[in-house]
mmCIF file of C-alpha atoms in Angstrom:
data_model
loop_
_atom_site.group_PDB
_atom_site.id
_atom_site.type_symbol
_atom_site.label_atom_id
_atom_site.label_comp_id
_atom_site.label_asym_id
_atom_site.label_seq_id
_atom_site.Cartn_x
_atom_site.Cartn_y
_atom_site.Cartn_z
ATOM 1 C CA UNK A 1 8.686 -21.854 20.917
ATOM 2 C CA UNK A 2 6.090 -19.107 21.257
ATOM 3 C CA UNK A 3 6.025 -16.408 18.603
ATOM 4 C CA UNK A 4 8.602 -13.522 19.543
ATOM 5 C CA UNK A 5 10.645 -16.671 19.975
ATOM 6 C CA UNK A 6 11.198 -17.530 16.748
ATOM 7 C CA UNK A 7 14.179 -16.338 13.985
ATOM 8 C CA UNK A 8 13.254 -13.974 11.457
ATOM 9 C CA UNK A 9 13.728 -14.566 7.864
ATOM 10 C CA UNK A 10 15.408 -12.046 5.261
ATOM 11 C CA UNK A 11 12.468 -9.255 4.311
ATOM 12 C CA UNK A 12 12.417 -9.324 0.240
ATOM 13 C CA UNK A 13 13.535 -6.491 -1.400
ATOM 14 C CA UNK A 14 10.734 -5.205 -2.507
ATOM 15 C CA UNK A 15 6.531 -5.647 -1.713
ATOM 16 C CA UNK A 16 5.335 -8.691 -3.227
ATOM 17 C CA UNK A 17 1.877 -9.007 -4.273
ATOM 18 C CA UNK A 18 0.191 -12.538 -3.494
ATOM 19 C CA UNK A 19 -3.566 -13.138 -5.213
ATOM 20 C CA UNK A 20 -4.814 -15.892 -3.464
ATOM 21 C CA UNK A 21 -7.526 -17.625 -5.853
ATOM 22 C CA UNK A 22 -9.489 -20.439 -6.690
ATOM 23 C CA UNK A 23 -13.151 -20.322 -7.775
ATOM 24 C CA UNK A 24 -13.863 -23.674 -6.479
ATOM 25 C CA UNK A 25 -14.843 -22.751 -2.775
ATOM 26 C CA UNK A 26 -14.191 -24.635 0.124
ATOM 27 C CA UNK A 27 -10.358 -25.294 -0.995
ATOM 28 C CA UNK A 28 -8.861 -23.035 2.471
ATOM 29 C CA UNK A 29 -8.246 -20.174 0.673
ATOM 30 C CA UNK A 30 -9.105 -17.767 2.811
ATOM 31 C CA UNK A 31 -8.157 -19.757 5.679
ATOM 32 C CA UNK A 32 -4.686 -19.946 4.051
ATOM 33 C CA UNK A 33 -4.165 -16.454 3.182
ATOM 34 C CA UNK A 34 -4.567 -15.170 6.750
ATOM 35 C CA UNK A 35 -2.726 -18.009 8.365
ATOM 36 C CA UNK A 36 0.055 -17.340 6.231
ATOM 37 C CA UNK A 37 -0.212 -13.863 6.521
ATOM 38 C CA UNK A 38 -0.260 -14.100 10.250
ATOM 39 C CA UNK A 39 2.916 -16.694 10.237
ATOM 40 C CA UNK A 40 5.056 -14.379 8.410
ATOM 41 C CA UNK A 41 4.275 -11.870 10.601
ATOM 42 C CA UNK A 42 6.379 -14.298 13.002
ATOM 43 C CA UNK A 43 9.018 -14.681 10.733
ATOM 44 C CA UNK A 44 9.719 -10.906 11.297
ATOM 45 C CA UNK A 45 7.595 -9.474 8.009
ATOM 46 C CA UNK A 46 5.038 -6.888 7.803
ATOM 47 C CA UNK A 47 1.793 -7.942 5.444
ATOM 48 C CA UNK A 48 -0.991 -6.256 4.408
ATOM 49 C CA UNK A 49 -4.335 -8.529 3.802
ATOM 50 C CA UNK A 50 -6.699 -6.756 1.485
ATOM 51 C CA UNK A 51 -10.249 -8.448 1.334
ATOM 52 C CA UNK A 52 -11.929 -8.816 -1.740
ATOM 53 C CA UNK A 53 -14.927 -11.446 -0.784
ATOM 54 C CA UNK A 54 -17.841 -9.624 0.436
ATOM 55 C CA UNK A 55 -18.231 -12.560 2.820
ATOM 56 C CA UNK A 56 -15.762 -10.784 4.814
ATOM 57 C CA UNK A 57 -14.557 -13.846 6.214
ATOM 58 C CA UNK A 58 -10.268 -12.762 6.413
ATOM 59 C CA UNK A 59 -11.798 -9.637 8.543
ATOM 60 C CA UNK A 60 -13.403 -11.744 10.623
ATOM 61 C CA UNK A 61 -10.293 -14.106 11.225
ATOM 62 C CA UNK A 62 -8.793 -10.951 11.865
ATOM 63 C CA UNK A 63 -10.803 -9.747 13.909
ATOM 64 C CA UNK A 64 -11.315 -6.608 12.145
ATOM 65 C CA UNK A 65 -14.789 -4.697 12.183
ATOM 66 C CA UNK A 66 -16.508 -5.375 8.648
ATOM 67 C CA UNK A 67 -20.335 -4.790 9.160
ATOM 68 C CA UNK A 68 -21.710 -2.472 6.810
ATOM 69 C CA UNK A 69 -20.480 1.153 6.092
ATOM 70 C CA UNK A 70 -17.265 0.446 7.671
ATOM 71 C CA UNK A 71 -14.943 1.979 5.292
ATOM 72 C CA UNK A 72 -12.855 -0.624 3.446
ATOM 73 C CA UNK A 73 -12.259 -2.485 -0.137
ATOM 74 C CA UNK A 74 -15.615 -0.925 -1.479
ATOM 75 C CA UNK A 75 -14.530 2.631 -0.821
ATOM 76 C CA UNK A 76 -11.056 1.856 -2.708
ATOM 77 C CA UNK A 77 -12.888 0.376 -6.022
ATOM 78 C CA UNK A 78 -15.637 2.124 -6.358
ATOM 79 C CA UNK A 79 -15.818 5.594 -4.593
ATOM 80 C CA UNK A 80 -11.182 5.643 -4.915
ATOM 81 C CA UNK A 81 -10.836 6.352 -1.468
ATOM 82 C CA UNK A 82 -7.282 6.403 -0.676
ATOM 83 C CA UNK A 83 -5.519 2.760 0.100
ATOM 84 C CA UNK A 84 -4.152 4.394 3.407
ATOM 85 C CA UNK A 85 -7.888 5.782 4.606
ATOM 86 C CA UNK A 86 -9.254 1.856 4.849
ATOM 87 C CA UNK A 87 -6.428 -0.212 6.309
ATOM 88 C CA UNK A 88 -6.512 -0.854 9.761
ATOM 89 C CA UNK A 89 -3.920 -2.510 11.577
ATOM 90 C CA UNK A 90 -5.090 -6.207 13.725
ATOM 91 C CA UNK A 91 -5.080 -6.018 16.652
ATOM 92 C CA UNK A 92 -4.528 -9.914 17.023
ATOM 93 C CA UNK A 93 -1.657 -9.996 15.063
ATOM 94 C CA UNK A 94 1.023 -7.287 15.344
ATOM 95 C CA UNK A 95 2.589 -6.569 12.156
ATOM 96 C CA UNK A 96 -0.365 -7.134 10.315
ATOM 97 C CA UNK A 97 -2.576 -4.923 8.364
ATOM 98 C CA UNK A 98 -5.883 -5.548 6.947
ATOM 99 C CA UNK A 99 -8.097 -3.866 4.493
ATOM 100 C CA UNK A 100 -11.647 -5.090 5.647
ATOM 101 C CA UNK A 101 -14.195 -6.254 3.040
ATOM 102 C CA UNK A 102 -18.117 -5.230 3.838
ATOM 103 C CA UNK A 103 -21.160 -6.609 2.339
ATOM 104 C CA UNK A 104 -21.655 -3.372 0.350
ATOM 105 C CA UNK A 105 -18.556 -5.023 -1.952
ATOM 106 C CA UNK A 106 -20.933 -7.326 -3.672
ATOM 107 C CA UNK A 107 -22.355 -4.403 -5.654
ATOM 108 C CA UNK A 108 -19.280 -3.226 -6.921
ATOM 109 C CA UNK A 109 -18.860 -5.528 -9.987
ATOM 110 C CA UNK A 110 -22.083 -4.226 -11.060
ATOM 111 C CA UNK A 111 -21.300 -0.435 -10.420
ATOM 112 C CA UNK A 112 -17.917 -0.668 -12.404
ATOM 113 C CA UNK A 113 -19.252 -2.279 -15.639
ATOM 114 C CA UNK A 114 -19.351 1.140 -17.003
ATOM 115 C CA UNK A 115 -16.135 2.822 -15.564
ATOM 116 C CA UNK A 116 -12.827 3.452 -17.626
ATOM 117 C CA UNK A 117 -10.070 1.046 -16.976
ATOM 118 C CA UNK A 118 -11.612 -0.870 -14.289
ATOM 119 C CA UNK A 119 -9.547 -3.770 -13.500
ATOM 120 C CA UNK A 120 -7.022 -1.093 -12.696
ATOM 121 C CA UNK A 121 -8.138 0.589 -9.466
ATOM 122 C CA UNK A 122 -6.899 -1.798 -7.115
ATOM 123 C CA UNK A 123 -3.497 -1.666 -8.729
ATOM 124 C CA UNK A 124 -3.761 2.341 -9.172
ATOM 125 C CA UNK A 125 -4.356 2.271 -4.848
ATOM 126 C CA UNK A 126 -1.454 -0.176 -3.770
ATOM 127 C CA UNK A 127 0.871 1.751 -6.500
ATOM 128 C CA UNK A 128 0.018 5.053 -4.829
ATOM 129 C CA UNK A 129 0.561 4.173 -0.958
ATOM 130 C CA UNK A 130 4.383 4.792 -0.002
ATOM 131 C CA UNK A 131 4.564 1.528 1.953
ATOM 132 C CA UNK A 132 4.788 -0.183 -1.557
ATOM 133 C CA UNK A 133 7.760 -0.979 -3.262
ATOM 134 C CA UNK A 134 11.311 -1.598 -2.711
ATOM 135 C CA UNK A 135 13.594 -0.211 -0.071
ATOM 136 C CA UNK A 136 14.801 2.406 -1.805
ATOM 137 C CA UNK A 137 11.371 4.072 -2.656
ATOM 138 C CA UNK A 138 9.789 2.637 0.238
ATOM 139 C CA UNK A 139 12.145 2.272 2.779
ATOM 140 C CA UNK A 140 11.817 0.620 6.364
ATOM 141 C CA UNK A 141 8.450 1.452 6.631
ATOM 142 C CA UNK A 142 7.128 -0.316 3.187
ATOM 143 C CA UNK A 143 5.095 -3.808 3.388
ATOM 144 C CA UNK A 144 7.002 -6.810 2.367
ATOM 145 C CA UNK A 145 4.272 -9.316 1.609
ATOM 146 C CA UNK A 146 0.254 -8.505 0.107
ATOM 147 C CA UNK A 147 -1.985 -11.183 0.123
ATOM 148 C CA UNK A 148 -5.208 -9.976 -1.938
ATOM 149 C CA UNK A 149 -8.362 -12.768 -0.407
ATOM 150 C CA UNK A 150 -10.374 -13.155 -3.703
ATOM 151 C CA UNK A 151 -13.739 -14.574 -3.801
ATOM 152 C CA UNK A 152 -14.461 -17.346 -5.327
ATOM 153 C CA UNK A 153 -15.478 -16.360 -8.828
ATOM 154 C CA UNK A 154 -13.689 -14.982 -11.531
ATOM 155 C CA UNK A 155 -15.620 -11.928 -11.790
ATOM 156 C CA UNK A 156 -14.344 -8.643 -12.095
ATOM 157 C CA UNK A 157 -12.982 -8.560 -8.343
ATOM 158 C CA UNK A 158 -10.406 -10.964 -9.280
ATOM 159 C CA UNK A 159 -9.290 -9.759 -12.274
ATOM 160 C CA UNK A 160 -8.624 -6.528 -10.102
ATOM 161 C CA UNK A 161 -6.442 -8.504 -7.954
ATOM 162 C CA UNK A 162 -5.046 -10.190 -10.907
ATOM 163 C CA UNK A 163 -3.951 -6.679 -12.486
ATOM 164 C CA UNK A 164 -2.714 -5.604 -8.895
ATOM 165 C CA UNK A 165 -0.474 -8.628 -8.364
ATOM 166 C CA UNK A 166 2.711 -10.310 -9.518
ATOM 167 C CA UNK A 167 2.052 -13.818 -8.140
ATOM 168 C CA UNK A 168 -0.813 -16.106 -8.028
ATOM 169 C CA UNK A 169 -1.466 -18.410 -5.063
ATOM 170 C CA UNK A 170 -3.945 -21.383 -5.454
ATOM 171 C CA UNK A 171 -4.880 -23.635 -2.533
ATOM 172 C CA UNK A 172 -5.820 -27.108 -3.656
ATOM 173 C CA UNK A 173 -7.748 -29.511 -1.430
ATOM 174 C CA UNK A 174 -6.681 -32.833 -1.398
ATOM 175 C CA UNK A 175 -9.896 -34.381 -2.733
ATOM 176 C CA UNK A 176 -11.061 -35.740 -5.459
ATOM 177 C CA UNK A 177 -11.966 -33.115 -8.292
ATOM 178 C CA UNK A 178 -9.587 -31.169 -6.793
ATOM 179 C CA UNK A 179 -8.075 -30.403 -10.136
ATOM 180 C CA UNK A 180 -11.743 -29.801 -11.599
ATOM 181 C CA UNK A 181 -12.034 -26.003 -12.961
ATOM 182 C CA UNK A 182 -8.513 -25.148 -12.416
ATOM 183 C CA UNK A 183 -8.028 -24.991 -15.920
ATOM 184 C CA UNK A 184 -10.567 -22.259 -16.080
ATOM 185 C CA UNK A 185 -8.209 -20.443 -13.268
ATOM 186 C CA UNK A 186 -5.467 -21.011 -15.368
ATOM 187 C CA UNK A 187 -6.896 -19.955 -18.610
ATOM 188 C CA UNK A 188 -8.003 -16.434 -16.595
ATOM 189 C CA UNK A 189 -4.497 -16.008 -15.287
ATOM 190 C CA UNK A 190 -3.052 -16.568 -19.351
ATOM 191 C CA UNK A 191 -5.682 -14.238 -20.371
ATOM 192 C CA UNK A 192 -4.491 -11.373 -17.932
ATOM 193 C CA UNK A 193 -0.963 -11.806 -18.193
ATOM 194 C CA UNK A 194 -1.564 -11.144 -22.182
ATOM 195 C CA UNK A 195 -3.898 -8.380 -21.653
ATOM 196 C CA UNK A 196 -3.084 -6.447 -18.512
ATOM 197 C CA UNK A 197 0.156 -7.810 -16.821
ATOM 198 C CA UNK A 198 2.448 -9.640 -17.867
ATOM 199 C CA UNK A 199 4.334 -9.751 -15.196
ATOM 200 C CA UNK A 200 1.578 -12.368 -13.714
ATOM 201 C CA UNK A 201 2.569 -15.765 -12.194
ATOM 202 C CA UNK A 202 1.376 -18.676 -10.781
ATOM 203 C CA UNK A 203 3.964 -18.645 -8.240
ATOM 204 C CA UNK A 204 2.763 -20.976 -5.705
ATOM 205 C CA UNK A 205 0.372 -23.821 -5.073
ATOM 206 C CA UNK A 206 -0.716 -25.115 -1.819
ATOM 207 C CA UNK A 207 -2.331 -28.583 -0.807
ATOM 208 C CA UNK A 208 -4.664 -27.761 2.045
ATOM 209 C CA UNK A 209 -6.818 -30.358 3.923
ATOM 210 C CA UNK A 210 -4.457 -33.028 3.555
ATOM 211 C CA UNK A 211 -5.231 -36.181 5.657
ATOM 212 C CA UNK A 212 -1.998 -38.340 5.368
ATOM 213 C CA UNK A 213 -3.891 -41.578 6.660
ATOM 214 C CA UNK A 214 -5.715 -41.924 3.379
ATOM 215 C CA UNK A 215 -4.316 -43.043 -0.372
ATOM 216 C CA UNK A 216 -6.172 -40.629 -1.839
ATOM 217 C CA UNK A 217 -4.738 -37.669 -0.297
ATOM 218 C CA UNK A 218 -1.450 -38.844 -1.541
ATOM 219 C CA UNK A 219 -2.698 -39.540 -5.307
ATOM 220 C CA UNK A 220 -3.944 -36.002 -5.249
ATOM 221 C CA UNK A 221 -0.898 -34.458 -4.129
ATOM 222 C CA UNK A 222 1.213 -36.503 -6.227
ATOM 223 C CA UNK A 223 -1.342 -35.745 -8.948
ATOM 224 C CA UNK A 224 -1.124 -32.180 -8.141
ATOM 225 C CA UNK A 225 2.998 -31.956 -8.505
ATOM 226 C CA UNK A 226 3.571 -33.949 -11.067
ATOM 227 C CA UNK A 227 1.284 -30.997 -13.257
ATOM 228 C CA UNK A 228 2.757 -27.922 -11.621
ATOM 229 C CA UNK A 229 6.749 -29.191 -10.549
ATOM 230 C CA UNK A 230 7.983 -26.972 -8.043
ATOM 231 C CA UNK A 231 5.069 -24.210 -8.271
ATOM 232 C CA UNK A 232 4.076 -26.646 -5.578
ATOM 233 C CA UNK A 233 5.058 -26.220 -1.676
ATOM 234 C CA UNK A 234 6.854 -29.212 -0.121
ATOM 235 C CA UNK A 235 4.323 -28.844 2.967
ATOM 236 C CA UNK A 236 1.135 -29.575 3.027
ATOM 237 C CA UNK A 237 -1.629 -28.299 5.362
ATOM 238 C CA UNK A 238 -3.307 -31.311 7.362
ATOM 239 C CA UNK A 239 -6.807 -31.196 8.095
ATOM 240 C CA UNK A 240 -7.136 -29.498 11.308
ATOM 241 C CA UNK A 241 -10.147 -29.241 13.858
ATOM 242 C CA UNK A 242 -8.146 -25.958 15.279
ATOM 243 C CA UNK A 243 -7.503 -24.348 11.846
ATOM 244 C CA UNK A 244 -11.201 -24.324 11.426
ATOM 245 C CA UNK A 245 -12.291 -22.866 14.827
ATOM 246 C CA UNK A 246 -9.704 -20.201 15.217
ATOM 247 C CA UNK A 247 -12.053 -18.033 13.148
ATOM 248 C CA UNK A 248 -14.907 -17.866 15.792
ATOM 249 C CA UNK A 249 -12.801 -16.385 17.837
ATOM 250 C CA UNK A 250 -11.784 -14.050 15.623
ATOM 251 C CA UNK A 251 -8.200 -15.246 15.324
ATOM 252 C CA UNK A 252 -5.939 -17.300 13.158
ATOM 253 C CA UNK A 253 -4.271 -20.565 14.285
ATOM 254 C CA UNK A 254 -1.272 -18.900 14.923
ATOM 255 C CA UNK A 255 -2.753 -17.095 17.691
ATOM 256 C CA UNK A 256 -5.495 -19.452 18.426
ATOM 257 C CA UNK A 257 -3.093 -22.688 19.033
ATOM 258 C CA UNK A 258 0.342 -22.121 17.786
ATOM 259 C CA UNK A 259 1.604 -25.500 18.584
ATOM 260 C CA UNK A 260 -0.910 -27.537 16.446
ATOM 261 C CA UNK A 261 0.086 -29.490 13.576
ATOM 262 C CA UNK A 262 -1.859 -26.795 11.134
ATOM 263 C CA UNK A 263 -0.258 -23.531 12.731
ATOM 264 C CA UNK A 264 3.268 -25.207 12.406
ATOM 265 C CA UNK A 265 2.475 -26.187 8.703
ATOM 266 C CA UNK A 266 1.210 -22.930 7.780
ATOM 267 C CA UNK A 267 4.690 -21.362 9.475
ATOM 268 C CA UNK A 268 6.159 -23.695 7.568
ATOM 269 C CA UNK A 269 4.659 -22.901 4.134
ATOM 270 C CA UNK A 270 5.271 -19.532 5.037
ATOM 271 C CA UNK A 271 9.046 -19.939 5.255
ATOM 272 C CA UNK A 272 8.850 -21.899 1.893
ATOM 273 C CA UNK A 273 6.980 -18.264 0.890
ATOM 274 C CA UNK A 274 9.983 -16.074 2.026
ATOM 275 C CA UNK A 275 12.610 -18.643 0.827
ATOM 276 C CA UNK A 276 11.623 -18.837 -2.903
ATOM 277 C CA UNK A 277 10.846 -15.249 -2.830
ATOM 278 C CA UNK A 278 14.904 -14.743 -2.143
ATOM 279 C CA UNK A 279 15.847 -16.073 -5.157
ATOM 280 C CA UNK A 280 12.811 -14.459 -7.554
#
């Protein structure tokens, strides 16, 4: 079943606001957020992905221009360009829009130590656009999922994010260690919550490179649900040869090969998404 084929799910009733995080790197974070961006863009949603890692690497799986100058998340923190003057809409993915990330963004910690109320200028852009909120204030029109790619540090980017959004993501690798410095995630989440929103939640946690042939795999997911109960998605994303090339051709998996075990998971994990978000 290609694409257009398949049935839409219920749009929430208002935007929700995703931070995908993890300082460990390597987990498939950002390789999550736009495949799961891009899948609920099948289901019949409309997404925004706003990149905060000045690797750039969600524009690139985008396929959205990100070399240097190119107006985009450094403009909104730092110089408070308008959220609607730096999103650009994929071209791979209909449905989906994308705030690129540019190399200039790894000065920008450094150039807001000194500004007043910092961590809240990526929450001060999404709260001004009129495509956030619920129907009522935003109407048709308004965004129903943002996924916010942070980099993988717990720096002042992702306490932006953290201020900006209502629910945490965390990929988890299904490795060994793969619960190593999550408590640090954790404890940054608490802190946030009690300082700056309390309306933060680790909402959902994803086991990515999952290889069901091995015990370990399946100690570490175990592992991983028996801390976190149902924070945790019943799928799991397999390790996937395709998931990791879509990107050099500028596309996600749901593009690149739609009928692979990793772009089916993803839609899958994406309909777990919209599912649990109908009964927040």
């Amino acid at each position: 079943m290609d694409a257009s084929q398949r049935p839409a799910m219920p749009r929430p009733v208002a935007t929700r606001v995703f931070v995908v995080a993890n300082q460990k790197g390597g987990v498939g974070k950002t390789t999550s957020t736009v495949n799961i961006a891009a899948a609920l863009t099948q289901l019949g949603q409309r997404v925004l992905v706003i990149d905060l890692d000045p690797q750039g690497n969600a524009s690139t799986a985008l396929s959205v221009d990100h070399y240097q100058g190119t107006p985009g998340t450094y403009e909104l923190l730092v110089e408070e360009t308008p959220l609607a003057d730096v999103v650009v809409a994929s071209e791979e993915v209909p449905g989906l829009d994308v705030v690129p990330a540019t190399i200039d963004l790894a000065g920008a910690e450094i150039e807001l130590v000194s500004v007043v109320a910092r961590e809240q200028r990526l929450k001060r852009a999404l709260t001004n656009h009129p495509r956030v909120g619920d129907a009522q204030t935003a109407g048709e029109e308004r965004w129903d999922y943002v996924f916010i790619d942070c980099p993988p540090s717990l720096g002042l980017l992702t306490i932006n994010a953290m201020v900006a959004g209502a629910e945490v993501m965390i990929p988890i690798q299904a490795e060994y260690y793969a619960l190593e410095g999550l408590s640090q995630l954790l404890k940054t989440v608490d802190m946030v919550r009690a300082a700056l929103n309390p309306t933060l939640a680790v909402s959902t946690i994803l086991i990515t490179m999952y290889d069901a042939r091995t015990r370990l795999a399946a100690g570490v997911a175990e592992e991983v649900r028996s801390h976190f109960g149902d924070q945790v998605l019943q799928t799991n994303i397999p390790r996937s040869v395709r998931v990791s090339e879509a990107p050099s051709y500028g596309q996600t998996v749901m593009t690149y090969d739609p009928g692979s075990p990793g772009a089916l998971s993803y839609l899958e994990a994406a309909r777990e998404i919209a599912q649990k978000g109908a009964s927040l």
